[in-house]
Short mmCIF file of N, CA and C and ligand atoms in Angstrom, two decimals:
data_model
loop_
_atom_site.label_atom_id
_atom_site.label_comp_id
_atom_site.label_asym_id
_atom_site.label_seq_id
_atom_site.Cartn_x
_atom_site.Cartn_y
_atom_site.Cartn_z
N UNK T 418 -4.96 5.95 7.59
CA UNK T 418 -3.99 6.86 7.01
C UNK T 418 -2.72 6.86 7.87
N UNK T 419 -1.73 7.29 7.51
CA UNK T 419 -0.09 7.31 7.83
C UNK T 419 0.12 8.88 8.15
N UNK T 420 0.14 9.43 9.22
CA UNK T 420 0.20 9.94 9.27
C UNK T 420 1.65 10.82 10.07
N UNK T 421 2.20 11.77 9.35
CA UNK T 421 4.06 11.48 9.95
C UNK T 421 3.45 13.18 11.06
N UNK T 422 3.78 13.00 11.97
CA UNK T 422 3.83 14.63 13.09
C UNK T 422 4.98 14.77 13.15
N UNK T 423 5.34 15.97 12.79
CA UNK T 423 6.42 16.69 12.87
C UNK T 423 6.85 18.15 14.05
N UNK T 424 7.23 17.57 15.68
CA UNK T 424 6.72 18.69 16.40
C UNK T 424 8.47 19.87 15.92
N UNK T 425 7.79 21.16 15.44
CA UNK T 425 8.86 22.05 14.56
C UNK T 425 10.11 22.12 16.03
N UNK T 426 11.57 22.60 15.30
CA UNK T 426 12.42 22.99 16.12
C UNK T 426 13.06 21.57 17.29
N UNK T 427 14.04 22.11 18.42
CA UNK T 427 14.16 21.07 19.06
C UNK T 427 15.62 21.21 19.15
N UNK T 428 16.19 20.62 20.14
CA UNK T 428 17.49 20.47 20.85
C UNK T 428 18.20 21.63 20.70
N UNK T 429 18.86 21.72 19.73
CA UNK T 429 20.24 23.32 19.86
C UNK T 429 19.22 24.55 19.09
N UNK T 430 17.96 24.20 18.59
CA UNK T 430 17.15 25.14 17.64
C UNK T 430 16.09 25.29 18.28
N UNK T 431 16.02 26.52 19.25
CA UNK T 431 14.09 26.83 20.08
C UNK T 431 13.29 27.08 19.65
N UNK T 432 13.91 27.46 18.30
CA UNK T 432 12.86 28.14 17.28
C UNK T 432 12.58 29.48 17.82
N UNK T 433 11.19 30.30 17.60
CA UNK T 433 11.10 31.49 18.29
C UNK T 433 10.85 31.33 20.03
N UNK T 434 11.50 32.32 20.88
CA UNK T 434 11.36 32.51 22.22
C UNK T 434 10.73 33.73 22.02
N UNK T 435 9.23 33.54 23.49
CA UNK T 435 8.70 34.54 23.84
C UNK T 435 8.84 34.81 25.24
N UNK T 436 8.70 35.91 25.45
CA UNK T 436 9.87 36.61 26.58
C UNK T 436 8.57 37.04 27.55
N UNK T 437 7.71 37.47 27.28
CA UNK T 437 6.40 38.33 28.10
C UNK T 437 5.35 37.26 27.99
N UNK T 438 4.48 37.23 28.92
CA UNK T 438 5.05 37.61 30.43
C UNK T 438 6.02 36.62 30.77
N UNK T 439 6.49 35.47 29.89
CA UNK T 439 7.35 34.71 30.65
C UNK T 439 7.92 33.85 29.79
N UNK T 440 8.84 33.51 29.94
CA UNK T 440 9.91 32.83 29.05
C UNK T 440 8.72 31.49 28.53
N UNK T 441 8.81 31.14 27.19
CA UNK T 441 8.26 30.27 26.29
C UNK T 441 9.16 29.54 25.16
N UNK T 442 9.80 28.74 24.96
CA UNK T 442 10.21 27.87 23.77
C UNK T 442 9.29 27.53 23.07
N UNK T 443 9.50 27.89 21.24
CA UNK T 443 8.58 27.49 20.45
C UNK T 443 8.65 25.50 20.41
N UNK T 444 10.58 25.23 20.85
CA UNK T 444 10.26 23.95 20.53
C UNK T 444 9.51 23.15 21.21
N UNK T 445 9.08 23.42 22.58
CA UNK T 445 8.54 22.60 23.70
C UNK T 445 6.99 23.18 23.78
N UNK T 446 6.92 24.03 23.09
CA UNK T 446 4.95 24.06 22.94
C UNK T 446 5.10 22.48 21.86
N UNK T 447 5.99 22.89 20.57
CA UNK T 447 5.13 22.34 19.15
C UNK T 447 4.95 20.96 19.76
N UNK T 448 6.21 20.72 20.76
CA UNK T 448 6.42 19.39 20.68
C UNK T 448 5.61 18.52 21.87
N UNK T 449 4.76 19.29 22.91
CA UNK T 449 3.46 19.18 23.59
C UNK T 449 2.42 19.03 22.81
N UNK T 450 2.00 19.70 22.16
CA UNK T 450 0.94 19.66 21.08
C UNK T 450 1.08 18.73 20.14
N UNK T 451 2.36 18.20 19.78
CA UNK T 451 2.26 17.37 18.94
C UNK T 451 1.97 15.52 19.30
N UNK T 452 2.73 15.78 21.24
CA UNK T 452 2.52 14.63 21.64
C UNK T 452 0.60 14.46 21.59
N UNK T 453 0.13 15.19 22.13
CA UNK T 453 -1.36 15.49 22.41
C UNK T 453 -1.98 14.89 20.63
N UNK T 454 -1.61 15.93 19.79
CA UNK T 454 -2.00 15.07 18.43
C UNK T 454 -1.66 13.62 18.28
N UNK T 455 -0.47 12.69 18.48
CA UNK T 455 -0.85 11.67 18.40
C UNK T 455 -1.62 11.26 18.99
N UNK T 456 -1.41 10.99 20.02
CA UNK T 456 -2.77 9.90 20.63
C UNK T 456 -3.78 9.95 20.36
N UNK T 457 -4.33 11.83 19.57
CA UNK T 457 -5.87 11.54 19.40
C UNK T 457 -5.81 10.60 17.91
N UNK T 458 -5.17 11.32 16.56
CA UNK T 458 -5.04 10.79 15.82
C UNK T 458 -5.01 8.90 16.02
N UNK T 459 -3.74 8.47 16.94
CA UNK T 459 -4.18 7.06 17.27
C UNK T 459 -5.66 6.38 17.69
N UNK T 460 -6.08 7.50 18.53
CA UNK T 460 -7.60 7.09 19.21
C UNK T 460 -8.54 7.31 17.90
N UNK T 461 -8.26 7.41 16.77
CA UNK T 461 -9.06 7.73 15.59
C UNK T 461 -9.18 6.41 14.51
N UNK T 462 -7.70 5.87 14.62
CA UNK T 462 -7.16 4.81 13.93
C UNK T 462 -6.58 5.12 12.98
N UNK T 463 -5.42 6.10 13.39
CA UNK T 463 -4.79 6.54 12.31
C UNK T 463 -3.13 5.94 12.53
N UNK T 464 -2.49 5.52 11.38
CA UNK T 464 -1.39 5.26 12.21
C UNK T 464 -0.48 6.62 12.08
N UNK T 465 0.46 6.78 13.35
CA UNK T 465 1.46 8.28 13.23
C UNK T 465 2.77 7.67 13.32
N UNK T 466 3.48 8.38 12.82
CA UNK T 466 5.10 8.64 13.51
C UNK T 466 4.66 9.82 13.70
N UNK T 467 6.17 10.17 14.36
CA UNK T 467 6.45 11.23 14.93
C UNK T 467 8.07 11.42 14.42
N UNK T 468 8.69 12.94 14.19
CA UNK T 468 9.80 12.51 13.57
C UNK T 468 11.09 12.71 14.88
N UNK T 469 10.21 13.62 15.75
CA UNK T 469 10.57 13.55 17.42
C UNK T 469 9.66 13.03 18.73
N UNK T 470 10.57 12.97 19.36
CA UNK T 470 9.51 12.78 20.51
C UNK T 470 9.70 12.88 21.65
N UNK T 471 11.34 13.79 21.44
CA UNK T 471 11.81 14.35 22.69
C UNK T 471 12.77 15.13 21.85
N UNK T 472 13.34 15.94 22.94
CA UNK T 472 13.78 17.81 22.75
C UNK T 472 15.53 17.14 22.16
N UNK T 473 15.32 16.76 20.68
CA UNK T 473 16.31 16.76 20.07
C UNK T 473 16.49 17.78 18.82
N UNK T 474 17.94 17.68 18.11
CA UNK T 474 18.24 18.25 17.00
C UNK T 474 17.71 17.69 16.19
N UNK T 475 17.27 18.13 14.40
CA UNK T 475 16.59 17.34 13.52
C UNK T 475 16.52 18.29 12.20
N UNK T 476 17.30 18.26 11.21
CA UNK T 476 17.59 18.98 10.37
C UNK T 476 16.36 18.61 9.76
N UNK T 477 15.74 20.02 8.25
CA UNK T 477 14.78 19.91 7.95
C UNK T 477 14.55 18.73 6.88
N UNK T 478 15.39 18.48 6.19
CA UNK T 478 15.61 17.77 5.31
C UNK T 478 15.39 15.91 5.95
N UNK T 479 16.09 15.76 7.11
CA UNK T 479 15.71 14.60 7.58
C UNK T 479 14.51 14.65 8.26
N UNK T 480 13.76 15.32 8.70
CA UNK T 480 12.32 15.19 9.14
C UNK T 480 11.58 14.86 7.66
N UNK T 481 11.56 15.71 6.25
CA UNK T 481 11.20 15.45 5.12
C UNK T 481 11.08 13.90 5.09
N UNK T 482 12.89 13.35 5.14
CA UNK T 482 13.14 12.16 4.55
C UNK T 482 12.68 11.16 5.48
N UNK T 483 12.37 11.11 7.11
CA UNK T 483 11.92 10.38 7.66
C UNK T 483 10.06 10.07 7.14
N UNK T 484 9.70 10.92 6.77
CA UNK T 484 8.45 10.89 6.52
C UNK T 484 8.28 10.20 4.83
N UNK T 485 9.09 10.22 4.06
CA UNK T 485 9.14 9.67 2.88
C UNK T 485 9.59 8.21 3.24
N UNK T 486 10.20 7.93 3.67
CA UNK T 486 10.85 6.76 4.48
C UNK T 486 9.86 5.31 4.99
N UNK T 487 8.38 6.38 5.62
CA UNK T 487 7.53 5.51 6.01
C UNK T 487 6.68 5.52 5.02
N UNK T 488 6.57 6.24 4.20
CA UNK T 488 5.47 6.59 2.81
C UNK T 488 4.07 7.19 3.59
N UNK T 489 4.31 8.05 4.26
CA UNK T 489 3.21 9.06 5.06
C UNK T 489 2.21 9.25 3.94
N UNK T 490 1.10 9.24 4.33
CA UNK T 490 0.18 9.72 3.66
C UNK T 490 -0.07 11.44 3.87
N UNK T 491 0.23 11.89 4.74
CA UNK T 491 -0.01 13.09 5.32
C UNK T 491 1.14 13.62 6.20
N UNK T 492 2.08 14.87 5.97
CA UNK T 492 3.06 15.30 6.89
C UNK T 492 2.69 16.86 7.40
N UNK T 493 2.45 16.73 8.69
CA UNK T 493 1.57 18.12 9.54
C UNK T 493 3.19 18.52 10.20
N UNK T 494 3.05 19.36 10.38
CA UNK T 494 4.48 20.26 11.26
C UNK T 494 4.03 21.21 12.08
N UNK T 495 4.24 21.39 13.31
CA UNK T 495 3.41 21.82 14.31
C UNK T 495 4.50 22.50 14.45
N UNK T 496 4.23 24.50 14.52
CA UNK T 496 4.97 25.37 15.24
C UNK T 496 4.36 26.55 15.66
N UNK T 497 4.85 27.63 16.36
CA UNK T 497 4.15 28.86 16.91
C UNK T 497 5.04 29.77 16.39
N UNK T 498 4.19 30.64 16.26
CA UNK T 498 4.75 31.91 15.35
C UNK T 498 5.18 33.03 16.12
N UNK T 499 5.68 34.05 15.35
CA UNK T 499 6.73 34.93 16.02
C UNK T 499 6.59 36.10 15.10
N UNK T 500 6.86 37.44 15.70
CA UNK T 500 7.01 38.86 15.03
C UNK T 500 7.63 39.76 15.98
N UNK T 501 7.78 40.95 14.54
CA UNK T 501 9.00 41.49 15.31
C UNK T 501 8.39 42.58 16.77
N UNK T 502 6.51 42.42 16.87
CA UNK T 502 6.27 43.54 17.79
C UNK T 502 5.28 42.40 18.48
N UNK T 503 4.85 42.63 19.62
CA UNK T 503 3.73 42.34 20.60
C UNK T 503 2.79 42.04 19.90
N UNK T 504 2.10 42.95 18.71
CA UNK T 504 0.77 42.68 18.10
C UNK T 504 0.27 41.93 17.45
N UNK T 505 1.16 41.09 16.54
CA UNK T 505 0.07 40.61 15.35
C UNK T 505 0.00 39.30 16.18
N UNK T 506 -1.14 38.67 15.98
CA UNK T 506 -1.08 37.48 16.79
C UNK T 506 -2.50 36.75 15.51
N UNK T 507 -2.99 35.30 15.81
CA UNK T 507 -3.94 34.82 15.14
C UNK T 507 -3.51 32.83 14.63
N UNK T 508 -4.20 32.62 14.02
CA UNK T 508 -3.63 31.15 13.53
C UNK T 508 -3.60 30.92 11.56
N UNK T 509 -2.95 30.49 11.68
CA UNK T 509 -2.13 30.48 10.01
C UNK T 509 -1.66 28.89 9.65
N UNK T 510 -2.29 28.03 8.27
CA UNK T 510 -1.85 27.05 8.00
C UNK T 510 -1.46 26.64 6.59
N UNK T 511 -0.03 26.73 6.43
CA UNK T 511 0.87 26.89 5.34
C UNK T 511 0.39 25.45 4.39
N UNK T 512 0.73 25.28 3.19
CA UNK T 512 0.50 24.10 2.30
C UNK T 512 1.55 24.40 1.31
N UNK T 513 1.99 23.62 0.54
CA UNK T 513 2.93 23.80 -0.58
C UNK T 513 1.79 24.43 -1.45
N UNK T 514 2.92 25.06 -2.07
CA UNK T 514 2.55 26.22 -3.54
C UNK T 514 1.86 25.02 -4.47
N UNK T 515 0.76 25.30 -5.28
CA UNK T 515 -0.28 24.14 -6.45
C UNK T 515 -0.58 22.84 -5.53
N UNK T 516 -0.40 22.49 -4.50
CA UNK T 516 -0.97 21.33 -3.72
C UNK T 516 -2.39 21.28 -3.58
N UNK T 517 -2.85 20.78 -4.44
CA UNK T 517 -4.66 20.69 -4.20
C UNK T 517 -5.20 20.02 -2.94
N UNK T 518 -4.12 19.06 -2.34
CA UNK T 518 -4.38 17.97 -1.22
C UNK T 518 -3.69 18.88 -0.16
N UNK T 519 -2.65 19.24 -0.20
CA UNK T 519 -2.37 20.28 0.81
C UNK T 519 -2.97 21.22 1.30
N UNK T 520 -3.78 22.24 -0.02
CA UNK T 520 -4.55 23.55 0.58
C UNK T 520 -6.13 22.43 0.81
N UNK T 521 -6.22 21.52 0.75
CA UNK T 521 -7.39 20.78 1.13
C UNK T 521 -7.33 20.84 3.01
N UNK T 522 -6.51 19.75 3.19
CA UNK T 522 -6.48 19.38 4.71
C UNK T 522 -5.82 20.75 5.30
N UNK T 523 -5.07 21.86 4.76
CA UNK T 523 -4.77 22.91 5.37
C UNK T 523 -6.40 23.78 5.88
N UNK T 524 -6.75 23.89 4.88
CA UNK T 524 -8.22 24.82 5.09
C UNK T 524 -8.97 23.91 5.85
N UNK T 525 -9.10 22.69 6.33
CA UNK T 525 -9.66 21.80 6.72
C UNK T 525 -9.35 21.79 8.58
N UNK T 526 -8.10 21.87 8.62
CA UNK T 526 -7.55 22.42 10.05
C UNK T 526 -7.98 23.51 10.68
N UNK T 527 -7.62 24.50 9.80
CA UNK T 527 -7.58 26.07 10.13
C UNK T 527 -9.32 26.29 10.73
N UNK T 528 -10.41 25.19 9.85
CA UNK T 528 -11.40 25.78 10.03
C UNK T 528 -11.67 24.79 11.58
N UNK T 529 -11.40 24.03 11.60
CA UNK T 529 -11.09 23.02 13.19
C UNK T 529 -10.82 23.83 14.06
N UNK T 530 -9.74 24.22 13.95
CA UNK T 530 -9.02 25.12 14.99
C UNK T 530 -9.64 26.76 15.12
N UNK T 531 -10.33 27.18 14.42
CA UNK T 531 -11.29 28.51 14.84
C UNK T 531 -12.72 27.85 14.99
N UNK T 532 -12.80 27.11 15.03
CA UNK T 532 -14.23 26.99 15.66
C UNK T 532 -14.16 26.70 17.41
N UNK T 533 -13.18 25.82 17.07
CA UNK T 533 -12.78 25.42 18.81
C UNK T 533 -12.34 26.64 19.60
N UNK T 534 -11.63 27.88 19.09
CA UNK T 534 -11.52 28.82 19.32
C UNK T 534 -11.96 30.18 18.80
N UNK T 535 -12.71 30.42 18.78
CA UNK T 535 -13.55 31.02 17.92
C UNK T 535 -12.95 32.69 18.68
N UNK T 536 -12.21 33.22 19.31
CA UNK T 536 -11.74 34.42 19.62
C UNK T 536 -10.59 34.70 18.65
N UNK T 537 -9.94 33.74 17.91
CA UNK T 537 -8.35 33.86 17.57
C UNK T 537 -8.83 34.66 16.21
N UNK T 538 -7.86 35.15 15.85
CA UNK T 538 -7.60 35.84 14.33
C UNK T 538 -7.15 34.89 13.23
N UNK T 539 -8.28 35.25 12.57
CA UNK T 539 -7.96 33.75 11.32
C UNK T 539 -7.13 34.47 10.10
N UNK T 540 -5.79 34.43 10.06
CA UNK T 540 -4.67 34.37 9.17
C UNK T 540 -4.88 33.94 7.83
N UNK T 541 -5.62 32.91 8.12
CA UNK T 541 -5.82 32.60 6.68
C UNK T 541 -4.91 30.81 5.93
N UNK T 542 -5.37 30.70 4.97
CA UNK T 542 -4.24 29.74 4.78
C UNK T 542 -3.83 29.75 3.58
N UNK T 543 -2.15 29.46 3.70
CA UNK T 543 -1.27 30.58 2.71
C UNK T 543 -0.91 29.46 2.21
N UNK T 544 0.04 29.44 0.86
CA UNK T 544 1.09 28.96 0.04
C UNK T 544 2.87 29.65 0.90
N UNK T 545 3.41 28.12 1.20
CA UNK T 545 4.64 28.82 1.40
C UNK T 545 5.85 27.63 0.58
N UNK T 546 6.73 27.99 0.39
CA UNK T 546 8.04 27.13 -0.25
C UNK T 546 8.58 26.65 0.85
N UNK T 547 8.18 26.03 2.02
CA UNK T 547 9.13 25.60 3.15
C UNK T 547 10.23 24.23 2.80
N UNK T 548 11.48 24.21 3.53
CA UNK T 548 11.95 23.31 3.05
C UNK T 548 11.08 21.18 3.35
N UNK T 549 10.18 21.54 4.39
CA UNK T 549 9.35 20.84 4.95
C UNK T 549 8.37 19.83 4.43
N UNK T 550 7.57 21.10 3.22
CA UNK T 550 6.69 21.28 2.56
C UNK T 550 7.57 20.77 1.30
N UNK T 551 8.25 21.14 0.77
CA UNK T 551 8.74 21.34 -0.59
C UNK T 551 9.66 19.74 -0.67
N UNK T 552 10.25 18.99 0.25
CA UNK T 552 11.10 17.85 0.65
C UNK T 552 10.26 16.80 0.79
N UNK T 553 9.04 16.62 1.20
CA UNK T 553 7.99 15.88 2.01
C UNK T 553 7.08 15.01 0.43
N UNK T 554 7.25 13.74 -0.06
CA UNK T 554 6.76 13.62 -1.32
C UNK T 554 5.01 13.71 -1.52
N UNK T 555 4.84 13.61 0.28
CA UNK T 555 2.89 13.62 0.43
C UNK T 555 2.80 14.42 0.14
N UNK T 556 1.21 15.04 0.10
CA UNK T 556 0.61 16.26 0.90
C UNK T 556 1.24 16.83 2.21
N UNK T 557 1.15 17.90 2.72
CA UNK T 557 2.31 18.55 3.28
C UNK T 557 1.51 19.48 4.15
N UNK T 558 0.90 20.19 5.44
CA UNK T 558 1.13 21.22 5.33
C UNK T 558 1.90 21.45 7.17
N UNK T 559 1.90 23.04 7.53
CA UNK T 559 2.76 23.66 8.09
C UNK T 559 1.51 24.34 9.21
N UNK T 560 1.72 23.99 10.52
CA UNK T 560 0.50 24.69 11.21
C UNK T 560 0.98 25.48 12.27
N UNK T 561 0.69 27.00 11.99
CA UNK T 561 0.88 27.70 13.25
C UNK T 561 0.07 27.78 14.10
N UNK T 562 -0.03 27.94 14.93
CA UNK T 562 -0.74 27.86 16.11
C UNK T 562 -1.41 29.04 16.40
N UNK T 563 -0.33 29.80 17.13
CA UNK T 563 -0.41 31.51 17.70
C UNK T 563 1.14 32.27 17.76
N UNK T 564 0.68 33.29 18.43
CA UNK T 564 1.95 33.86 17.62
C UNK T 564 2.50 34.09 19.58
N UNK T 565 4.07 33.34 19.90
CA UNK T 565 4.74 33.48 21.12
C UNK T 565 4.88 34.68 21.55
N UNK T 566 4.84 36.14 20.19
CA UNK T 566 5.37 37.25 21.13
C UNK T 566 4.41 38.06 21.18
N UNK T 567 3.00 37.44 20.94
CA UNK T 567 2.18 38.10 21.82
C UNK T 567 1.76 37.67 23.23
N UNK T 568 1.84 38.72 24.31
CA UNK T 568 1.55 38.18 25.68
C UNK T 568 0.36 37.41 26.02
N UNK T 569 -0.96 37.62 25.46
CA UNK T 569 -2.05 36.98 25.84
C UNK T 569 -1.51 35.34 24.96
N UNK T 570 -1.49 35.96 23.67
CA UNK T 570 -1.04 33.83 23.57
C UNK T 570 -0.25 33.31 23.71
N UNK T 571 0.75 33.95 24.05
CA UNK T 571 1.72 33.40 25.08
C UNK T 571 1.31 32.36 25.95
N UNK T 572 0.36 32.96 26.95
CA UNK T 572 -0.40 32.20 28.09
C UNK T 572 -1.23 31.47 27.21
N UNK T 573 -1.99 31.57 26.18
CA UNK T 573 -2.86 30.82 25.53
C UNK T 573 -2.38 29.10 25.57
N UNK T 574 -0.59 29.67 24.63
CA UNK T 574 -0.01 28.83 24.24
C UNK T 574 0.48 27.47 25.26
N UNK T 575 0.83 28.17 26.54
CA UNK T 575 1.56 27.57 27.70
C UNK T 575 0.61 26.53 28.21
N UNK T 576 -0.79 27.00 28.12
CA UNK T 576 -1.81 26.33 28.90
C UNK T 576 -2.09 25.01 28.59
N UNK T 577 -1.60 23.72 29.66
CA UNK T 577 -1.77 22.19 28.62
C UNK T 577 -2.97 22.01 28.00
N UNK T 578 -4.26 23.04 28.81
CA UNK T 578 -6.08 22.10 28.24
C UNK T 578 -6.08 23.21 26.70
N UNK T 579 -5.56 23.95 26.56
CA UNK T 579 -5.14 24.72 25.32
C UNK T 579 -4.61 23.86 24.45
N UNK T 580 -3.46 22.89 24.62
CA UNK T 580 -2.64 22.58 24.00
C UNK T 580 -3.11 21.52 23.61
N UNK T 581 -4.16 20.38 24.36
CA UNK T 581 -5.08 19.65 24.51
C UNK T 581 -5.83 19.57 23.17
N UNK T 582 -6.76 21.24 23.23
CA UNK T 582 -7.68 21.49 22.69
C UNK T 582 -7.36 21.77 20.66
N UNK T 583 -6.24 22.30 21.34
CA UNK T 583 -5.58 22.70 19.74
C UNK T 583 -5.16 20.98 19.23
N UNK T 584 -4.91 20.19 19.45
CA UNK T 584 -4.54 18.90 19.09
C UNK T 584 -5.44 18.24 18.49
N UNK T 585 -7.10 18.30 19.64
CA UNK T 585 -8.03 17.43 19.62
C UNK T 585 -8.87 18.59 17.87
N UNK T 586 -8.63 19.54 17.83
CA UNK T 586 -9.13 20.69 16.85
C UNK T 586 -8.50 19.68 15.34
N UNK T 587 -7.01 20.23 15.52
CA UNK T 587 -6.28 20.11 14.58
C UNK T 587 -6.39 17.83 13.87
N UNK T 588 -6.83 17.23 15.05
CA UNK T 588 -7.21 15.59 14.49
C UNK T 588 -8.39 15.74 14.22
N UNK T 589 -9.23 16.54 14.15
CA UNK T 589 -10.69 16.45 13.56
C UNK T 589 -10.86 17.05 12.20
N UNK T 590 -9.66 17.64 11.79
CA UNK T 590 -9.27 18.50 10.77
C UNK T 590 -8.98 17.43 9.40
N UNK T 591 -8.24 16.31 10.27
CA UNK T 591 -6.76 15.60 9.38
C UNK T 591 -8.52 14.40 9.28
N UNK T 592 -9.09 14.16 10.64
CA UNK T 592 -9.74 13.23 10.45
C UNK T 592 -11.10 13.21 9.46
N UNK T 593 -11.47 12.67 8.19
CA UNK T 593 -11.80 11.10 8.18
C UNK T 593 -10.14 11.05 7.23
N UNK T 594 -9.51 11.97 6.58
CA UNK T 594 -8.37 11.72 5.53
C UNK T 594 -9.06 12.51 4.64
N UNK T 595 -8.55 12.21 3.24
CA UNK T 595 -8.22 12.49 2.03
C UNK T 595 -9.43 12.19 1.51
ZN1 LIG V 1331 8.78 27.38 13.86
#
């Protein structure tokens, strides 16, 4: 399978910053985690792009079109979530609205990634209109992680064997395919 990683945010866009206990960029988690997803995905025999692979700018529309470009079989977008208080925290994995192949490998992740972590709050997995999702001609979906402005996953988030773990979760998800 073709698989396009999309680590969210990057260069002039941090996406969400979490402040407690300590300064966090959403773009430099997604884009740790996303390096960590390729290689497993590669160690699987999958082929990836990546539509970054260092802390650049990347409008949404050309991450879409880079991934149509290679004819991806699958486009994952790796980001960490954000609210307006300390509390809500958990993991959440978006799919385009009527995508039968989307809410497939979405629910397919989500359940990867709470087993490996089996403390987190399962969000659920939603329908969203992202421009990501909605631009992208594959199957599509959108993976949050945890949420930056809570303090405990904050540290969750920061931690590389975390970041590791969420990767090696999230390629067992994508892996055998379709
Ligand atoms: Zn984001």
């Amino acid at each position: 399978m073709i698989v396009c990683i999309d680590p969210g945010h990057g260069g002039s866009d941090p996406g969400a910053v979490g402040k407690v206990p300590f300064r966090l960029q959403e773009k430099d988690v997604t884009l740790a985690v996303s390096l960590f997803l390729h290689d497993e995905l590669l160690q699987l025999g999958h082929t990836v792009i990546l539509t970054r692979k260092q802390d650049r700018t990347l409008s949404l529309s050309a991450r879409a079109a880079f991934a149509n470009r290679f004819n991806a079989d699958l486009f994952v977008s790796i980001h960490a979530n954000a609210a307006a208080s300390v509390t809500p925290e958990g993991m959440e994995v978006f799919h385009f609205p009527g995508s039968a192949r989307g809410q497939f490998m979405a629910s397919r992740i989500l359940d990867r990634m709470l087993e490996a972590f089996p403390g987190h709050k399962n969000r659920g997995v939603k329908e969203a209109n992202f421009a990501v999702l909605r631009l992208s001609r594959m199957p599509a979906v959108l993976v949050e992680l945890e949420f930056l402005t809570h303090p405990e996953q904050l540290r969750f988030l920061a931690d590389e064997a975390n970041q590791r773990r969420l990767a090696n979760a999230i390629a067992g998800g994508i892996h055998p395919g379709f």
